[in-house]
CSV table of C-alpha atoms and ligand atoms in Angstrom, one decimal:
chain,number,residue,atom,x,y,z
A,251,MET,CA,103.1,87.9,106.0
A,252,LYS,CA,106.2,89.0,107.8
A,253,GLU,CA,106.8,92.7,107.3
A,254,SER,CA,110.5,93.4,106.6
A,255,TRP,CA,112.8,96.2,105.4
A,256,ARG,CA,116.0,96.2,103.5
A,257,TRP,CA,118.9,97.8,105.4
A,258,TYR,CA,122.4,98.2,104.1
A,259,GLY,CA,124.1,98.2,107.5
A,260,ALA,CA,126.9,100.8,107.9
A,261,LEU,CA,126.5,101.8,104.3
A,262,ASP,CA,122.9,102.9,104.9
A,263,GLN,CA,121.9,106.5,105.7
A,264,ILE,CA,118.7,105.2,107.3
A,265,LYS,CA,119.0,104.3,110.9
A,266,LEU,CA,117.5,101.2,112.5
A,267,THR,CA,115.6,103.6,114.9
A,268,GLU,CA,114.0,105.2,111.9
A,269,ILE,CA,113.1,101.8,110.4
A,270,ALA,CA,111.5,100.9,113.7
A,271,GLN,CA,109.0,103.7,113.1
A,272,SER,CA,107.8,102.0,109.9
A,273,GLY,CA,106.4,99.2,112.1
A,274,ALA,CA,108.3,96.5,110.2
A,275,SER,CA,109.7,93.7,112.4
A,276,GLY,CA,112.1,91.9,110.0
A,277,ILE,CA,115.4,93.2,108.6
A,278,VAL,CA,116.8,92.1,105.3
A,279,THR,CA,120.5,92.7,105.1
A,280,ALA,CA,123.9,91.5,103.9
A,281,LEU,CA,127.6,91.9,104.6
A,282,HIS,CA,128.0,94.2,101.7
A,283,GLU,CA,131.5,95.1,102.8
A,284,ILE,CA,132.9,91.6,102.1
A,285,PRO,CA,134.2,91.2,98.6
A,286,TYR,CA,132.4,88.7,96.4
A,287,GLY,CA,133.8,85.1,96.7
A,288,GLU,CA,135.1,85.5,100.3
A,289,VAL,CA,133.7,83.6,103.3
A,290,TRP,CA,131.4,85.6,105.6
A,291,PRO,CA,133.0,85.0,109.0
A,292,ARG,CA,130.7,83.8,111.7
A,293,GLU,CA,131.7,86.6,114.1
A,294,THR,CA,130.9,89.3,111.6
A,295,ILE,CA,127.5,87.7,110.9
A,296,ALA,CA,126.9,87.4,114.7
A,297,ALA,CA,127.8,91.1,115.2
A,298,ARG,CA,125.4,92.2,112.5
A,299,ARG,CA,122.7,89.9,114.0
A,300,ARG,CA,123.2,91.4,117.4
A,301,GLN,CA,123.0,94.9,116.1
A,302,VAL,CA,119.7,94.1,114.3
A,303,GLU,CA,118.3,92.3,117.4
A,304,GLU,CA,119.3,95.0,119.8
A,305,ALA,CA,117.3,97.5,117.8
A,306,GLY,CA,114.3,95.2,118.2
A,307,PHE,CA,114.3,93.4,114.8
A,308,GLN,CA,114.8,89.9,113.6
A,309,TRP,CA,117.3,89.4,110.7
A,310,VAL,CA,115.0,87.4,108.4
A,311,VAL,CA,116.6,87.2,105.1
A,312,VAL,CA,120.1,87.6,103.6
A,313,GLU,CA,120.0,89.7,100.5
A,314,SER,CA,122.3,88.9,98.9
A,315,LEU,CA,124.9,86.3,99.3
A,316,PRO,CA,126.5,87.2,96.0
A,317,ILE,CA,127.8,84.8,93.4
A,318,HIS,CA,131.3,85.5,92.0
A,319,GLU,CA,131.4,86.3,88.3
A,320,ASP,CA,133.8,83.4,87.7
A,321,ILE,CA,131.0,81.0,88.7
A,322,LYS,CA,128.6,82.7,86.3
A,323,ARG,CA,131.3,82.5,83.6
A,324,GLY,CA,132.3,79.0,84.6
A,325,GLU,CA,135.9,80.1,84.5
A,326,GLY,CA,139.0,78.8,86.4
A,327,ASP,CA,139.2,76.6,89.5
A,328,LEU,CA,135.7,77.1,91.0
A,329,GLU,CA,136.0,74.7,93.9
A,330,PRO,CA,137.3,77.4,96.4
A,331,LEU,CA,134.5,79.7,95.4
A,332,PHE,CA,131.9,77.0,95.9
A,333,GLU,CA,133.4,76.1,99.2
A,334,ALA,CA,133.4,79.7,100.3
A,335,TYR,CA,129.7,79.9,99.5
A,336,ARG,CA,129.0,76.8,101.4
A,337,GLN,CA,131.0,78.0,104.4
A,338,SER,CA,129.2,81.3,104.4
A,339,MET,CA,125.9,79.4,104.4
A,340,ARG,CA,127.1,77.2,107.4
A,341,ASN,CA,128.1,80.4,109.3
A,342,LEU,CA,124.7,82.0,108.6
A,343,ALA,CA,122.8,78.9,109.6
A,344,ALA,CA,124.8,78.7,112.8
A,345,GLU,CA,123.5,82.2,113.6
A,346,GLY,CA,120.0,81.2,112.8
A,347,ILE,CA,119.6,82.9,109.5
A,348,ASN,CA,118.1,80.6,107.0
A,349,ILE,CA,116.8,82.4,103.9
A,350,ILE,CA,119.3,83.5,101.2
A,351,CYS,CA,118.3,85.7,98.3
A,352,TYR,CA,120.7,85.8,95.4
A,353,ASN,CA,120.6,86.4,91.7
A,354,PHE,CA,122.3,85.0,88.6
A,355,MET,CA,122.4,88.1,86.5
A,356,PRO,CA,125.8,88.5,84.7
A,357,LEU,CA,127.7,91.6,85.6
A,358,LEU,CA,124.9,94.0,86.4
A,359,ASP,CA,122.1,93.7,89.0
A,360,TRP,CA,118.9,95.7,88.4
A,361,THR,CA,119.3,98.3,85.7
A,362,ARG,CA,117.6,101.7,85.3
A,363,THR,CA,118.5,104.7,83.1
A,364,ASP,CA,117.0,107.5,85.3
A,365,LEU,CA,117.1,107.5,89.1
A,366,ALA,CA,114.8,110.5,89.7
A,367,THR,CA,112.0,110.7,87.1
A,368,PRO,CA,109.3,113.1,88.4
A,369,THR,CA,106.0,111.5,89.4
A,370,LYS,CA,102.6,113.2,89.0
A,371,GLU,CA,102.4,113.8,92.7
A,372,GLY,CA,105.7,115.6,92.9
A,373,GLY,CA,108.0,112.8,94.1
A,374,SER,CA,110.4,110.9,91.9
A,375,CYS,CA,110.8,107.3,90.8
A,376,LEU,CA,113.2,105.0,89.0
A,377,ARG,CA,112.8,104.6,85.2
A,378,PHE,CA,114.1,102.3,82.5
A,379,ASP,CA,114.0,104.2,79.3
A,380,ALA,CA,114.6,101.9,76.3
A,381,PRO,CA,115.9,104.7,74.0
A,382,ARG,CA,118.5,105.8,76.7
A,383,MET,CA,119.6,102.2,77.3
A,384,ALA,CA,119.9,101.8,73.5
A,385,ALA,CA,121.9,105.0,73.3
A,386,PHE,CA,124.2,103.7,76.0
A,387,GLU,CA,124.7,100.4,74.2
A,388,LEU,CA,124.9,101.6,70.7
A,389,HIS,CA,126.7,104.9,71.0
A,390,MET,CA,128.6,105.0,74.3
A,391,LEU,CA,129.7,101.3,74.4
A,392,GLY,CA,129.8,101.0,70.6
A,393,ARG,CA,127.9,97.6,70.7
A,394,ALA,CA,126.5,97.6,67.1
A,395,ASP,CA,124.6,94.3,67.7
A,396,ALA,CA,122.4,96.1,70.2
A,397,ALA,CA,120.4,97.4,67.2
A,398,GLN,CA,118.9,93.9,67.0
A,399,ASP,CA,117.7,94.1,70.6
A,400,TYR,CA,115.5,97.2,70.2
A,401,PRO,CA,112.7,98.3,67.9
A,402,ASP,CA,113.9,100.6,65.1
A,403,ALA,CA,112.0,103.5,66.5
A,404,VAL,CA,113.9,103.1,69.8
A,405,CYS,CA,117.2,103.1,68.0
A,406,GLU,CA,116.3,106.2,66.1
A,407,GLU,CA,115.3,108.0,69.3
A,408,ALA,CA,118.5,106.7,70.9
A,409,GLU,CA,120.6,108.4,68.2
A,410,ILE,CA,118.7,111.7,68.6
A,411,TRP,CA,119.3,111.6,72.4
A,412,TYR,CA,123.0,110.8,72.0
A,413,LYS,CA,123.6,113.5,69.5
A,414,GLN,CA,122.0,116.1,71.8
A,415,SER,CA,123.5,114.8,75.0
A,416,THR,CA,126.2,116.6,76.9
A,417,GLU,CA,129.1,115.0,78.6
A,418,ALA,CA,127.2,115.4,81.9
A,419,ASP,CA,124.1,113.7,80.5
A,420,ARG,CA,126.2,110.7,79.4
A,421,GLU,CA,128.0,110.6,82.8
A,422,ALA,CA,124.6,110.6,84.5
A,423,LEU,CA,123.3,107.8,82.3
A,424,LEU,CA,126.4,105.6,83.1
A,425,GLU,CA,125.9,106.4,86.8
A,426,SER,CA,122.2,105.4,86.7
A,427,ILE,CA,123.0,102.1,84.9
A,428,MET,CA,125.6,101.3,87.5
A,429,ALA,CA,123.4,102.2,90.4
A,430,GLY,CA,121.8,98.8,90.7
A,431,LEU,CA,125.1,97.2,91.9
A,432,PRO,CA,124.6,96.7,95.6
A,433,GLY,CA,126.6,98.2,98.5
A,434,ALA,CA,130.1,99.2,97.9
A,435,TYR,CA,130.6,97.1,94.8
A,436,ASP,CA,132.9,98.7,92.3
A,437,ARG,CA,131.1,100.4,89.4
A,438,TYR,CA,132.3,100.0,85.9
A,439,SER,CA,133.4,102.8,83.6
A,440,VAL,CA,132.5,102.5,79.9
A,441,ASP,CA,136.0,101.1,79.2
A,442,SER,CA,136.0,98.6,82.1
A,443,LEU,CA,132.4,97.5,81.2
A,444,ARG,CA,133.5,96.9,77.6
A,445,ASP,CA,136.4,94.7,78.9
A,446,ALA,CA,134.0,92.8,81.3
A,447,LEU,CA,131.6,92.2,78.5
A,448,GLN,CA,134.4,90.8,76.4
A,449,ARG,CA,134.9,88.1,79.0
A,450,TYR,CA,131.3,87.1,78.5
A,451,LYS,CA,131.5,86.9,74.7
A,452,ASP,CA,131.3,83.1,74.4
A,453,ILE,CA,128.6,82.8,77.1
A,454,ASP,CA,125.2,82.3,75.6
A,455,ARG,CA,122.0,81.2,77.3
A,456,ALA,CA,122.8,77.5,77.2
A,457,VAL,CA,126.3,78.0,78.8
A,458,LEU,CA,125.0,80.3,81.5
A,459,ARG,CA,122.3,77.8,82.3
A,460,ALA,CA,124.9,75.0,82.5
A,461,ASN,CA,127.0,77.2,84.9
A,462,TYR,CA,123.9,78.0,87.0
A,463,LYS,CA,123.0,74.3,87.2
A,464,ARG,CA,126.5,73.5,88.4
A,465,PHE,CA,126.2,76.2,91.1
A,466,LEU,CA,123.0,74.7,92.3
A,467,GLU,CA,124.5,71.2,92.4
A,468,GLU,CA,127.4,72.6,94.4
A,469,VAL,CA,125.4,74.5,97.0
A,470,VAL,CA,121.8,73.3,97.2
A,471,PRO,CA,122.6,69.9,99.0
A,472,THR,CA,124.5,71.8,101.7
A,473,ALA,CA,121.6,74.3,102.0
A,474,GLU,CA,119.2,71.4,102.3
A,475,GLU,CA,121.3,69.8,105.1
A,476,LEU,CA,121.4,73.1,106.9
A,477,GLY,CA,117.6,73.5,106.6
A,478,MET,CA,118.2,76.7,104.6
A,479,ARG,CA,116.2,78.1,101.7
A,480,LEU,CA,118.0,79.7,98.7
A,481,CYS,CA,115.7,81.9,96.6
A,482,VAL,CA,116.8,83.3,93.3
A,483,HIS,CA,115.8,86.9,92.5
A,484,PRO,CA,114.5,87.3,88.9
A,485,ASP,CA,116.4,89.4,86.3
A,486,ASP,CA,115.5,93.1,86.3
A,487,PRO,CA,114.5,94.1,83.8
A,488,PRO,CA,113.6,90.5,82.6
A,489,ARG,CA,115.3,90.7,79.2
A,490,ASP,CA,118.8,90.3,77.8
A,491,ILE,CA,120.8,93.4,78.3
A,492,LEU,CA,124.2,94.5,76.9
A,493,GLY,CA,124.2,91.3,74.9
A,494,LEU,CA,124.4,89.3,78.1
A,495,PRO,CA,121.9,86.4,78.4
A,496,ARG,CA,119.5,86.6,81.3
A,497,ILE,CA,118.0,83.3,82.4
A,498,VAL,CA,115.6,84.1,85.2
A,499,SER,CA,113.1,86.3,83.4
A,500,SER,CA,109.9,84.3,82.8
A,501,ALA,CA,107.7,81.5,84.1
A,502,GLU,CA,109.5,79.1,81.8
A,503,ASP,CA,112.9,80.2,83.2
A,504,ILE,CA,111.7,79.8,86.7
A,505,GLN,CA,110.4,76.3,85.9
A,506,TRP,CA,113.9,75.5,84.5
A,507,VAL,CA,115.6,76.7,87.7
A,508,LEU,CA,113.3,74.6,89.9
A,509,ASP,CA,113.6,71.5,87.7
A,510,ALA,CA,117.4,71.9,87.5
A,511,LEU,CA,117.6,70.7,91.0
A,512,PRO,CA,114.3,70.0,92.8
A,513,SER,CA,114.7,70.7,96.5
A,514,PRO,CA,113.0,72.7,99.2
A,515,ALA,CA,116.3,74.6,99.3
A,516,ASN,CA,116.0,75.7,95.7
A,517,GLY,CA,113.3,78.3,95.5
A,518,LEU,CA,112.3,81.7,94.4
A,519,THR,CA,112.2,85.3,95.5
A,520,LEU,CA,109.0,86.6,94.1
A,521,CYS,CA,110.0,90.0,93.0
A,522,ALA,CA,106.8,91.6,91.6
A,523,GLY,CA,108.5,94.6,90.1
A,524,SER,CA,111.2,92.7,88.3
A,525,LEU,CA,108.9,90.2,86.8
A,526,GLY,CA,106.3,92.8,86.2
A,527,ALA,CA,108.7,94.7,84.0
A,528,GLY,CA,108.4,91.9,81.4
A,529,PRO,CA,105.2,92.8,79.4
A,530,GLU,CA,104.4,89.1,78.9
A,531,ASN,CA,104.7,88.2,82.6
A,532,ASP,CA,101.5,87.9,84.6
A,533,VAL,CA,102.8,88.3,88.1
A,534,PRO,CA,99.8,87.0,90.1
A,535,ALA,CA,99.7,84.0,87.8
A,536,ILE,CA,103.4,83.3,88.2
A,537,ALA,CA,103.0,83.6,92.0
A,538,ALA,CA,100.1,81.1,91.9
A,539,ARG,CA,102.0,78.7,89.8
A,540,PHE,CA,105.2,78.7,91.9
A,541,ALA,CA,103.6,79.5,95.3
A,542,PRO,CA,105.1,76.5,97.2
A,543,HIS,CA,108.6,77.5,96.1
A,544,ILE,CA,108.4,81.2,97.1
A,545,HIS,CA,110.5,81.8,100.2
A,546,PHE,CA,110.6,85.6,100.1
A,547,ALA,CA,108.7,88.4,98.3
A,548,HIS,CA,109.6,91.8,97.0
A,549,LEU,CA,106.4,93.8,96.6
A,550,ARG,CA,106.3,96.8,94.2
A,551,ASN,CA,104.8,97.8,90.9
A,552,VAL,CA,105.8,99.1,87.5
A,553,GLN,CA,104.0,100.8,84.6
A,554,HIS,CA,105.0,100.4,81.0
A,555,ASP,CA,105.0,103.3,78.6
A,556,PRO,CA,102.1,102.7,76.2
A,557,ASP,CA,104.3,102.9,73.1
A,558,GLY,CA,105.6,99.3,73.2
A,559,SER,CA,109.2,100.5,73.4
A,560,GLY,CA,109.9,98.4,76.6
A,561,SER,CA,110.3,101.6,78.7
A,562,PHE,CA,108.8,101.5,82.1
A,563,GLU,CA,108.8,103.3,85.4
A,564,GLU,CA,108.2,102.3,89.0
A,565,ALA,CA,104.7,103.0,90.0
A,566,ALA,CA,103.3,103.4,93.6
A,567,HIS,CA,102.9,100.0,95.2
A,568,LEU,CA,99.2,99.6,94.6
A,569,GLU,CA,99.3,101.3,91.2
A,570,GLY,CA,100.9,100.0,88.0
A,571,ARG,CA,100.2,96.9,86.1
A,572,THR,CA,100.2,94.2,88.7
A,573,ASP,CA,97.1,93.7,90.8
A,574,MET,CA,98.8,93.8,94.2
A,575,VAL,CA,95.7,92.7,96.0
A,576,SER,CA,95.4,89.5,93.9
A,577,LEU,CA,99.1,88.9,94.4
A,578,ILE,CA,99.0,89.3,98.1
A,579,ASP,CA,95.9,87.1,98.3
A,580,THR,CA,97.9,84.3,96.5
A,581,LEU,CA,100.8,84.6,98.9
A,582,MET,CA,98.4,84.5,101.9
A,583,THR,CA,96.6,81.5,100.5
A,584,GLU,CA,100.0,79.8,100.3
A,585,GLU,CA,100.8,80.7,103.9
A,586,LYS,CA,97.5,79.0,104.9
A,587,ARG,CA,98.5,75.9,103.0
A,588,ARG,CA,101.8,75.8,104.8
A,589,LYS,CA,100.2,76.4,108.2
A,590,ALA,CA,97.8,73.5,107.5
A,591,GLU,CA,100.9,71.3,106.9
A,592,GLY,CA,102.2,72.4,110.3
A,593,ARG,CA,105.2,74.2,108.9
A,594,ALA,CA,107.1,76.5,111.2
A,595,ASP,CA,108.1,78.7,108.3
A,596,SER,CA,104.6,79.4,107.0
A,597,ASN,CA,104.9,83.1,107.4
A,598,ILE,CA,106.4,84.5,104.2
A,599,ALA,CA,108.7,87.5,104.6
A,600,PHE,CA,108.2,90.4,102.3
A,601,ARG,CA,109.5,93.8,102.0
A,602,PRO,CA,108.2,96.9,100.3
A,603,ASP,CA,110.6,96.9,97.4
A,604,HIS,CA,111.9,100.3,96.2
A,605,GLY,CA,109.8,103.4,96.8
A,606,HIS,CA,109.3,106.8,95.3
A,607,GLU,CA,111.4,109.6,96.8
A,608,LEU,CA,108.9,111.6,98.7
A,609,VAL,CA,109.0,114.7,101.0
A,610,SER,CA,112.7,115.1,102.1
A,611,ASP,CA,113.9,111.7,100.8
A,612,SER,CA,116.0,113.2,98.1
A,613,ASP,CA,118.1,115.1,100.7
A,614,ARG,CA,119.2,111.9,102.4
A,615,GLY,CA,121.5,110.3,99.8
A,616,THR,CA,120.0,106.9,100.3
A,617,HIS,CA,120.6,104.0,98.0
A,618,PRO,CA,118.6,104.6,94.8
A,619,GLY,CA,115.1,103.0,95.2
A,620,TYR,CA,115.5,102.7,99.0
A,621,PRO,CA,114.3,106.0,100.5
A,622,LEU,CA,112.7,106.2,103.9
A,623,PHE,CA,109.4,107.9,103.3
A,624,GLY,CA,108.7,106.3,100.0
A,625,ARG,CA,109.1,102.8,101.4
A,626,MET,CA,107.1,103.7,104.5
A,627,ARG,CA,104.3,104.7,102.2
A,628,GLY,CA,104.7,101.4,100.3
A,629,LEU,CA,104.7,99.3,103.4
A,630,ALA,CA,101.7,101.1,104.9
A,631,GLU,CA,99.7,100.5,101.7
A,632,LEU,CA,100.7,96.8,101.6
A,633,ARG,CA,99.9,96.5,105.3
A,634,GLY,CA,96.4,97.8,104.5
A,635,VAL,CA,95.8,95.2,101.8
A,636,ILE,CA,97.0,92.5,104.1
A,637,ALA,CA,94.7,93.7,106.9
A,638,ALA,CA,91.7,93.8,104.6
A,639,LEU,CA,92.4,90.3,103.2
A,640,GLN,CA,92.7,89.0,106.8
A,641,TRP,CA,89.3,90.6,107.6
A,642,GLN,CA,87.7,89.1,104.6
A,643,ASP,CA,89.2,85.7,105.5
A,644,ARG,CA,87.7,85.9,109.0
A,645,GLN,CA,84.2,86.6,107.5
A,646,SER,CA,84.3,83.4,105.4
B,217,DNO,C1,116.9,95.6,93.8
B,217,DNO,C2,117.1,94.3,94.5
B,217,DNO,C3,118.1,93.5,93.8
B,217,DNO,C4,118.4,92.2,94.6
B,217,DNO,C5,119.4,91.3,94.0
B,217,DNO,C6,119.3,90.0,94.7
B,217,DNO,O1,116.4,96.5,94.3
B,217,DNO,O2,115.9,93.7,94.6
B,217,DNO,O3,119.3,94.2,93.7
B,217,DNO,O4,118.8,92.6,95.9
B,217,DNO,O5,119.2,91.1,92.7
B,217,DNO,O6,120.5,89.3,94.5
């Protein structure tokens, strides 16, 4: 398992010299400053690569090479956008970067309603609170249909919250929901989000799947020629949100993606936390089923509220509902299988995904979910599991 760490480049408060102290050797980064749909110039990629390498790391994965919303909506002349994506891939491959993580979530990326929920140990974590999300949809956006997407008890709680909320509470909720958009990406206001949603009104699951298939057909053959691996990141949370369909949420969805265009270049980012946020998803079982297609892993854990509302929060890496030891064991078994095949890429890159804010993390103003100490704790725990499994392996 290749230990890596997500770094946002110039937008990140955390320095590479600090990351070096975590012991990770791989960096996961992206050119967040380039607007969606534009080509990533080779020189800019090369400069970032040099910066990473001069600090003693290897740039192991691009996260993300984002997909323009027009492609997701299937709108307009898409050929220039597909060509820009292919050209960015060529430029990345020319610089020796071969793994590309991306997602196909309409409009929003990962979505939470609270960015600093206190944990029992005194740190804080990210939380998705179903009543707050319902309050946002029903009462702030005015999306009446949202009532069908939440249990009645959640809608009732949403109304109570909304009635008691202050302007500042509502602002904070909007800000939290927008926090998942990466890098310097423009956040939506309630009004602009309403407009953006309007443009998706005719896009249901079948249309989104068709648009996704077209994207795969346009880019996967080039990725294959270049020896690259594309790996889709699952939806987070894995459910429809804001009335937008989400199509990478379950084992069945993943199977659909892989079948849409079977190729070594069409694979999966195994995000344990995103998948684990779906109560019906058994993450170790999903990892075992799709192991040969996993090109990158995000390791973290979540815990659902026991009330069946769909609310969850981010647990410490070895706590929460997913048996992390079993999951890592599956990934390491897959690595052995690849090694036996003589593959040069048998080592699967993973990163401690998200982390609690611990100690002085909250003073740093880092990207939500990406604090220094919280992730160091996560990485240290995961490293311990890996070392123990390696020991066990040597005994057998
Ligand atoms: C959340 C991340 C996601 C991920 C994208 C990939 O913390 O894992 O934002 O980077 O969905 O495109």
